mmCIF file of C-alpha atoms in Angstrom:
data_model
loop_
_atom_site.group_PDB
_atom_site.id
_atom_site.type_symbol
_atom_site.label_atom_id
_atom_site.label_comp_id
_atom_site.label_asym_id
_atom_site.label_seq_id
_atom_site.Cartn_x
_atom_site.Cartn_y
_atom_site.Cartn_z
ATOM 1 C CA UNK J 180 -145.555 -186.797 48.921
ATOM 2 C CA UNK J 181 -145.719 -189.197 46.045
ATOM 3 C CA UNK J 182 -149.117 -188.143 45.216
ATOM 4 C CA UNK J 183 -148.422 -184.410 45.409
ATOM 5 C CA UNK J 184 -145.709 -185.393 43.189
ATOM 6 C CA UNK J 185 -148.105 -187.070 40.363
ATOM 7 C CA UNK J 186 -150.647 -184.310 40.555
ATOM 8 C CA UNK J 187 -147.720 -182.137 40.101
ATOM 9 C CA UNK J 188 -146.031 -184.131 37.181
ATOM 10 C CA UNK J 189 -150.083 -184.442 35.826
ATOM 11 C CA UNK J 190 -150.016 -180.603 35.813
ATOM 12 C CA UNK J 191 -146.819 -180.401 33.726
ATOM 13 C CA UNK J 192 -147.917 -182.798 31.337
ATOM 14 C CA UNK J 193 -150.806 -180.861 30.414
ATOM 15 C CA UNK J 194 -149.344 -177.217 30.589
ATOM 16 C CA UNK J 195 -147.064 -178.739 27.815
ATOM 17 C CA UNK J 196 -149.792 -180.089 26.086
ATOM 18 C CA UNK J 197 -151.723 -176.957 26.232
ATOM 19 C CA UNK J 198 -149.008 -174.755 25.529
ATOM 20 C CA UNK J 199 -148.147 -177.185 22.067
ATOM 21 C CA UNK J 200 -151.551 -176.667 21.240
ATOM 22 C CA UNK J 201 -151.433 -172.960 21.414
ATOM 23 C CA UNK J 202 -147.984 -172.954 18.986
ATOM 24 C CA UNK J 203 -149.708 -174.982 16.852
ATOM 25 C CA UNK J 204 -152.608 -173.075 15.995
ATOM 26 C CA UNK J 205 -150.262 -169.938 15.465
ATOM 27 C CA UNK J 206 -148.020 -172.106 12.762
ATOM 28 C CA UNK J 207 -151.203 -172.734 11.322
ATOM 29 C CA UNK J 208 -152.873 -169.674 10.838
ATOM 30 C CA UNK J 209 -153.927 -168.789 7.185
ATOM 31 C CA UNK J 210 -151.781 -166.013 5.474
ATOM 32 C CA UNK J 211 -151.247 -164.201 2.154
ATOM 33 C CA UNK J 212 -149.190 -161.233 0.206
ATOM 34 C CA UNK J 213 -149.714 -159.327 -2.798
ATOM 35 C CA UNK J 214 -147.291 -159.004 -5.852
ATOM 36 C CA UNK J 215 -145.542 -156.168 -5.834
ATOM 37 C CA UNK J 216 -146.224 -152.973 -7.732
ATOM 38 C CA UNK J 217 -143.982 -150.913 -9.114
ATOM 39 C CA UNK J 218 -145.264 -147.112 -9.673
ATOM 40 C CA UNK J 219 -142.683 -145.602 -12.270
ATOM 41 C CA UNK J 220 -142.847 -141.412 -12.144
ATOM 42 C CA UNK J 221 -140.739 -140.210 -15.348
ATOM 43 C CA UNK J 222 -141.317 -136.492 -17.745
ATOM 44 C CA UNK J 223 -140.473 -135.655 -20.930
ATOM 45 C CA UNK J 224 -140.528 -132.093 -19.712
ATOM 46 C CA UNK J 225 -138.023 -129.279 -19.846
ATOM 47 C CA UNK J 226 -137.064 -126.045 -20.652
ATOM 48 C CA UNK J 227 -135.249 -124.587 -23.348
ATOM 49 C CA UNK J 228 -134.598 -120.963 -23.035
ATOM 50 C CA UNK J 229 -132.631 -118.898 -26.000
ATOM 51 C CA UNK J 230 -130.993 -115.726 -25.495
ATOM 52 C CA UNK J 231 -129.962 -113.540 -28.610
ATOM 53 C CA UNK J 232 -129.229 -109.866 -29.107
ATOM 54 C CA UNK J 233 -130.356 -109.431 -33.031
ATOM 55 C CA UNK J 234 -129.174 -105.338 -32.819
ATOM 56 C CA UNK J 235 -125.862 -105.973 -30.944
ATOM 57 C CA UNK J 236 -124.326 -108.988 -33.266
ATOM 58 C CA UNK J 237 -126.850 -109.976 -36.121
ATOM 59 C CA UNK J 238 -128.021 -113.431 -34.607
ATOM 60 C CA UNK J 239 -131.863 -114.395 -34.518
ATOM 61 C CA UNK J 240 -133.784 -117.030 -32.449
ATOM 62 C CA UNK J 241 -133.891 -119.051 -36.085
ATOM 63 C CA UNK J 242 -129.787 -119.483 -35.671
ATOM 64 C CA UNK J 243 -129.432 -122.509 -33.804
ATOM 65 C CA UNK J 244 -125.747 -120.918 -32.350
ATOM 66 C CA UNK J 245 -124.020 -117.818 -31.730
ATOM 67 C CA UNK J 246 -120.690 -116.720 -30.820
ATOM 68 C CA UNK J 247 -121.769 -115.332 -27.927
ATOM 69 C CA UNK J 248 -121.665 -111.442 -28.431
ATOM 70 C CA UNK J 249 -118.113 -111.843 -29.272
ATOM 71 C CA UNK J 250 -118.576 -110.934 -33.071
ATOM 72 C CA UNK J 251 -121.190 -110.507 -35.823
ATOM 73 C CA UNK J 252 -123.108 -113.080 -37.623
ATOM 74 C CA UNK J 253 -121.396 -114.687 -40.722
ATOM 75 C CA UNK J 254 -122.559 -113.736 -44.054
ATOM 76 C CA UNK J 255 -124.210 -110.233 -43.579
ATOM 77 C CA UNK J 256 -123.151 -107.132 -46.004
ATOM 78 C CA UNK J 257 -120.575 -105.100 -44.880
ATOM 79 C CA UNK J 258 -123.131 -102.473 -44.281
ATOM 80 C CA UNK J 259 -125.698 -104.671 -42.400
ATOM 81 C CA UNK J 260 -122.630 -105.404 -39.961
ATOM 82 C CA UNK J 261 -121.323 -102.252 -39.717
ATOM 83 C CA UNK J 262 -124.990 -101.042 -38.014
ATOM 84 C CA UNK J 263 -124.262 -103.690 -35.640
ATOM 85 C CA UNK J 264 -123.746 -102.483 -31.614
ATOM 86 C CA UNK J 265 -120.579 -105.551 -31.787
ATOM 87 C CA UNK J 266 -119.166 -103.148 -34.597
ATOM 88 C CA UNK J 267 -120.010 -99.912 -33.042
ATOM 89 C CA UNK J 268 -118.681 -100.868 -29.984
ATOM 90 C CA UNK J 269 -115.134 -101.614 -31.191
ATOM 91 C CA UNK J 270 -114.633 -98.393 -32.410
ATOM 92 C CA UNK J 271 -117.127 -96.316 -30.158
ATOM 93 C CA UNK J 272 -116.922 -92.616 -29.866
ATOM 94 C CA UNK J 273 -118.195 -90.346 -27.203
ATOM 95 C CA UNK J 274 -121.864 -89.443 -27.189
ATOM 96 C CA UNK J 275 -122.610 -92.322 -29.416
ATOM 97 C CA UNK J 276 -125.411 -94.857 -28.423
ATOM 98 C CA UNK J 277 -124.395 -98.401 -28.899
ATOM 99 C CA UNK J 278 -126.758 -101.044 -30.127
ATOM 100 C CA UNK J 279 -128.256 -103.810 -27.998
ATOM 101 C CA UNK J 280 -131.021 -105.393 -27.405
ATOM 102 C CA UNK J 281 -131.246 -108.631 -25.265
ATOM 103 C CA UNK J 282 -134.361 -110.829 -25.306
ATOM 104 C CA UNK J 283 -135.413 -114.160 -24.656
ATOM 105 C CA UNK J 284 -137.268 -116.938 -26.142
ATOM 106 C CA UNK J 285 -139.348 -120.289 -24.325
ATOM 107 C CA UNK J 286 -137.703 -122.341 -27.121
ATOM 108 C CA UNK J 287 -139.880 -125.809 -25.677
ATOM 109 C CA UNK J 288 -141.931 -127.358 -28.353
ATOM 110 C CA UNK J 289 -145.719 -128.300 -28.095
ATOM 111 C CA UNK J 290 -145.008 -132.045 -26.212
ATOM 112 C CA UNK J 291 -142.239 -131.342 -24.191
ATOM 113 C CA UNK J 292 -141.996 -127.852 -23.537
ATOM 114 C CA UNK J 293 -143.790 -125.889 -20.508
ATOM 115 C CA UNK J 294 -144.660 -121.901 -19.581
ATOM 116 C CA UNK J 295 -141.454 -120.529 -17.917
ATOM 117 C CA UNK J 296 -141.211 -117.458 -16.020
ATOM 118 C CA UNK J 297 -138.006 -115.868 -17.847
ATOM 119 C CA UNK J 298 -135.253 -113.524 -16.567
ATOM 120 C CA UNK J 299 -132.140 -111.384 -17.576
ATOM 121 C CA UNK J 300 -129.053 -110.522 -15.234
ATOM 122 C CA UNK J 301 -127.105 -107.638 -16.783
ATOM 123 C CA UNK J 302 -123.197 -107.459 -15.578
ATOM 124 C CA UNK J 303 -121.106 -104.308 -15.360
ATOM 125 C CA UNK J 304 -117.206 -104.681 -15.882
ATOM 126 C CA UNK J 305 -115.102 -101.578 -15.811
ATOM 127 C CA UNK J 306 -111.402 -101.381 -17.559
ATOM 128 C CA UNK J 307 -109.853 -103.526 -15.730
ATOM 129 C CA UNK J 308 -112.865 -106.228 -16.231
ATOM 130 C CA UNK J 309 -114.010 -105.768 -12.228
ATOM 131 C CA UNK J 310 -117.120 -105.830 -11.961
ATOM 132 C CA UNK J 311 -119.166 -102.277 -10.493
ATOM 133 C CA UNK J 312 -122.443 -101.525 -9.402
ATOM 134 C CA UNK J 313 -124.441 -100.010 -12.525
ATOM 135 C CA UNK J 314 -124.460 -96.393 -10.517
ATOM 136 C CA UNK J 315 -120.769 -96.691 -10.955
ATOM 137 C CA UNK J 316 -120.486 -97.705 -14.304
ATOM 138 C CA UNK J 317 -123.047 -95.122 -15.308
ATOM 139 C CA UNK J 318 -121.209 -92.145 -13.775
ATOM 140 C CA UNK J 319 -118.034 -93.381 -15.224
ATOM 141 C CA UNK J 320 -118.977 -94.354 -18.747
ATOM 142 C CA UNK J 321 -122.569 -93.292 -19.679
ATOM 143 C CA UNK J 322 -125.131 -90.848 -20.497
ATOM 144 C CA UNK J 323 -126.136 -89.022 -17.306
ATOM 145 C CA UNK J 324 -129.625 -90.591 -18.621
ATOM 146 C CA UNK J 325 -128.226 -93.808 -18.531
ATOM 147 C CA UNK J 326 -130.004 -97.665 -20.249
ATOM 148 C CA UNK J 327 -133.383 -96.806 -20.507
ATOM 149 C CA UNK J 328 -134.701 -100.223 -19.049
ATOM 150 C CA UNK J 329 -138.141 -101.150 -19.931
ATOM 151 C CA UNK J 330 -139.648 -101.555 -16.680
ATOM 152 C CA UNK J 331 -143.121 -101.760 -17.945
ATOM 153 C CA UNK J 332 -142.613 -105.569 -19.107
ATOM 154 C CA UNK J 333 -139.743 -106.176 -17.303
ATOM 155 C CA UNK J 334 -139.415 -106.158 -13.580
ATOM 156 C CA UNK J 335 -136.173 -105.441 -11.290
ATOM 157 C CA UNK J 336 -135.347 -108.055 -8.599
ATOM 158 C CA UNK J 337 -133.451 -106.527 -5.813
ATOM 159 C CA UNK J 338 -129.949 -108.803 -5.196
ATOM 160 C CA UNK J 339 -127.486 -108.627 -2.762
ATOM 161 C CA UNK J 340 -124.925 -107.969 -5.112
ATOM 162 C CA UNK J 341 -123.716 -105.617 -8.303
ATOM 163 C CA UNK J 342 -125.672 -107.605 -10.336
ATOM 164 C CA UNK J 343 -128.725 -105.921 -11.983
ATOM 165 C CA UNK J 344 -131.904 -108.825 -12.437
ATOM 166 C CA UNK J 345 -135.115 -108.628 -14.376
ATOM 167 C CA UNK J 346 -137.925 -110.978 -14.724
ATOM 168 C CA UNK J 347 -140.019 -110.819 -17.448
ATOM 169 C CA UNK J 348 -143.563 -109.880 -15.941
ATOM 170 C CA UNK J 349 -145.658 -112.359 -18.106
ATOM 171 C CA UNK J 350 -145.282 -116.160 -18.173
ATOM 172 C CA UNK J 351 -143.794 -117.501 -21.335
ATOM 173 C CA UNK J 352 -145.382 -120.352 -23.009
ATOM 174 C CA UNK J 353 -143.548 -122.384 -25.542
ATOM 175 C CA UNK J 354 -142.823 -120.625 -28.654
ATOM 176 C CA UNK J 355 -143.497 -117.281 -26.867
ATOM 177 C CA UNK J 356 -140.634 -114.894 -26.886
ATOM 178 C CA UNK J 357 -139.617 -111.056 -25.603
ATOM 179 C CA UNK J 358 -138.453 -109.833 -29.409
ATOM 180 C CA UNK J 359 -141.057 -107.301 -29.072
ATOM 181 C CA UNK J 360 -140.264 -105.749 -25.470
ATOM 182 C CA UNK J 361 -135.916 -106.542 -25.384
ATOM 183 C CA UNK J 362 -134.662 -105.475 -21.566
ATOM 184 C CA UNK J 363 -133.016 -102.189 -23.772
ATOM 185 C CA UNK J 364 -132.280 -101.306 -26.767
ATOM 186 C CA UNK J 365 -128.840 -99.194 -26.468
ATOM 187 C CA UNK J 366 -126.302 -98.329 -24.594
ATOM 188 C CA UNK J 367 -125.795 -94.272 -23.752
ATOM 189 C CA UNK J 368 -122.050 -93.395 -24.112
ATOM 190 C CA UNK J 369 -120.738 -90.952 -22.222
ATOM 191 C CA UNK J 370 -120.136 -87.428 -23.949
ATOM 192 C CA UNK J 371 -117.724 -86.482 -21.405
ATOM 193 C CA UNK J 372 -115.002 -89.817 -22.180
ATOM 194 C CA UNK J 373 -111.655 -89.097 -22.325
ATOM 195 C CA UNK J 374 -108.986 -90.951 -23.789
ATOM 196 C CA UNK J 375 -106.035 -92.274 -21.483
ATOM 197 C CA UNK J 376 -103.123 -89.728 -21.160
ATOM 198 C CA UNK J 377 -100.539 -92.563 -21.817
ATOM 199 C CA UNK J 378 -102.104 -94.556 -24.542
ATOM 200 C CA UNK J 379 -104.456 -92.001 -26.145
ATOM 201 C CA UNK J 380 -107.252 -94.650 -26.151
ATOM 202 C CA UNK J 381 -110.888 -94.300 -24.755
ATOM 203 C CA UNK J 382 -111.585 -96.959 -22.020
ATOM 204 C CA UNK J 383 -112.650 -100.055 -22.520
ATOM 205 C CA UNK J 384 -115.804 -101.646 -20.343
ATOM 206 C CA UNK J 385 -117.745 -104.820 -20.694
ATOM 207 C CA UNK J 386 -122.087 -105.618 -20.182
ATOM 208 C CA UNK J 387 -122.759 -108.928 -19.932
ATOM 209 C CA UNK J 388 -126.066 -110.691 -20.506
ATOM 210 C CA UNK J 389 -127.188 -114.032 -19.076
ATOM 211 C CA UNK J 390 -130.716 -115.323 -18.944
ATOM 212 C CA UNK J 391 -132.266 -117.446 -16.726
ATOM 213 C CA UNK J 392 -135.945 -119.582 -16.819
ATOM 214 C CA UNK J 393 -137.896 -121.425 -14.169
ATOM 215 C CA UNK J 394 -141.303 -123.330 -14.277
ATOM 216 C CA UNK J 395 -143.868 -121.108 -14.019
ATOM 217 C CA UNK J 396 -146.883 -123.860 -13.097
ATOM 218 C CA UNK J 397 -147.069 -124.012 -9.098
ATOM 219 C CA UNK J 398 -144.729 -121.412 -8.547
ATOM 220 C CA UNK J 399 -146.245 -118.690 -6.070
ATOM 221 C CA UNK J 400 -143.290 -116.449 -5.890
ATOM 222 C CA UNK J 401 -142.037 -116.349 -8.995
ATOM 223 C CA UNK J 402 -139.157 -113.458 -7.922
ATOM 224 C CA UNK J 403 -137.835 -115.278 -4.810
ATOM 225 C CA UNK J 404 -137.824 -118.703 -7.039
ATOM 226 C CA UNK J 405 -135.733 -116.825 -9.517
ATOM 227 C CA UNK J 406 -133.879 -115.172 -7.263
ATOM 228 C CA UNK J 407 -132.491 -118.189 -5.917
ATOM 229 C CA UNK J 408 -132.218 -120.107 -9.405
ATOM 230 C CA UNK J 409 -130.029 -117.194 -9.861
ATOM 231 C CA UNK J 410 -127.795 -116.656 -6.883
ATOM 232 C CA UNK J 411 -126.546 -120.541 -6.939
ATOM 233 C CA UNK J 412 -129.280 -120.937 -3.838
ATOM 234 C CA UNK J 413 -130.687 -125.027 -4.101
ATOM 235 C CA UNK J 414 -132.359 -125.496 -0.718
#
């Protein structure tokens, strides 16, 4: 018994030793770490899109604002405003074709600027400022002819709504600009207006313009892109 028990106390003594050993040699294993790097990603690129309407109210991509379609530019002749589609519209007579021609510029500069795909939404509003589909607001207020669109440059995106969107067909690149091909250039009136029975005037009916750009580099659907840029769509 008392040797069993020394062999077995022997066999303890080196299991412990053995087992010290073996946390030894793992506390001194060699080790190292690198520093840290920090990999910064940061652009000095965005767009700048303009939107003018030099027919309807006067302003040019040189004017740095506008007053939004609301009234003429300051400091034309009496007869340069009075050609104006702002002008013509206040006072607008049946038959008569308004002024208006919306267009867009890529206003980026060379360093920070990049090619956009552009696009205009066009609004209807009848007289009671609700907005209609453009069938409606052509049967109630236009030429049977209707805004001759120009389809060749500009392309229609189908929405889900009354809204009417084009995209420009070519990419813009900075400095580039759509004064040349405008989404129209007038708006038909109706021949066949007539004024209220009550009031005696002719209704009143807003269009309202709003453009839109997106990147154009690694875009390959450029409408559905825009198309959700547009409808408030971020996922």
């Amino acid at each position: 018994m008392i040797k069993e028990n020394k062999k077995r106390l022997r066999f303890l003594i080196v299991l412990s030793l053995v087992v010290t050993l073996g946390i030894g040699v793992t506390l001194a294993l060699l080790k190292d770490i690198t520093e840290t790097k920090k990999n910064t990603f940061s652009s000095n690129k965005k767009i700048a899109l303009l939107l003018r309407e030099p027919s309807w109210d006067g302003y040019e991509f040189a004017d740095k604002s506008t007053t939004n379609g609301q009234s003429a530019k300051p400091g034309l002749t009496e007869e340069e405003r009075n050609k104006l589609g702002v002008e013509k519209a206040a006072r607008y007579v049946p038959g008569e074709n308004i002024p208006k021609n919306p267009q867009v510029k890529n206003n980026g500069d060379a360093d920070s600027g990049i090619p956009v795909y552009a696009a205009i939404k066009v609004q209807f509003m009848d007289e009671t400022d609700t907005q209609v589909t453009y069938q409606q607001f052509m049967s109630r207020y236009l030429d049977s002819a209707g805004i001759s669109f120009d389809t060749a440059h500009w392309e229609e995106i189908e929405t889900q709504n009354a809204d009417k969107l084009f995209i420009y067909r070519d990419i813009l690149q900075p400095g580039e600009d759509t004064a040349e091909h405008p989404l129209f250039t007038e708006v038909p009136i109706s021949l066949e207006l007539s004024p209220d029975g009550k009031t005696g005037l002719l209704p009143g009916f807003n269009i309202t313009i709003t453009a839109y750009a997106i990147q154009s580099d690694y875009v390959e659907d450029p409408k559905g892109e825009m198309l959700k840029f547009v409808s408030g769509i971020t996922e």
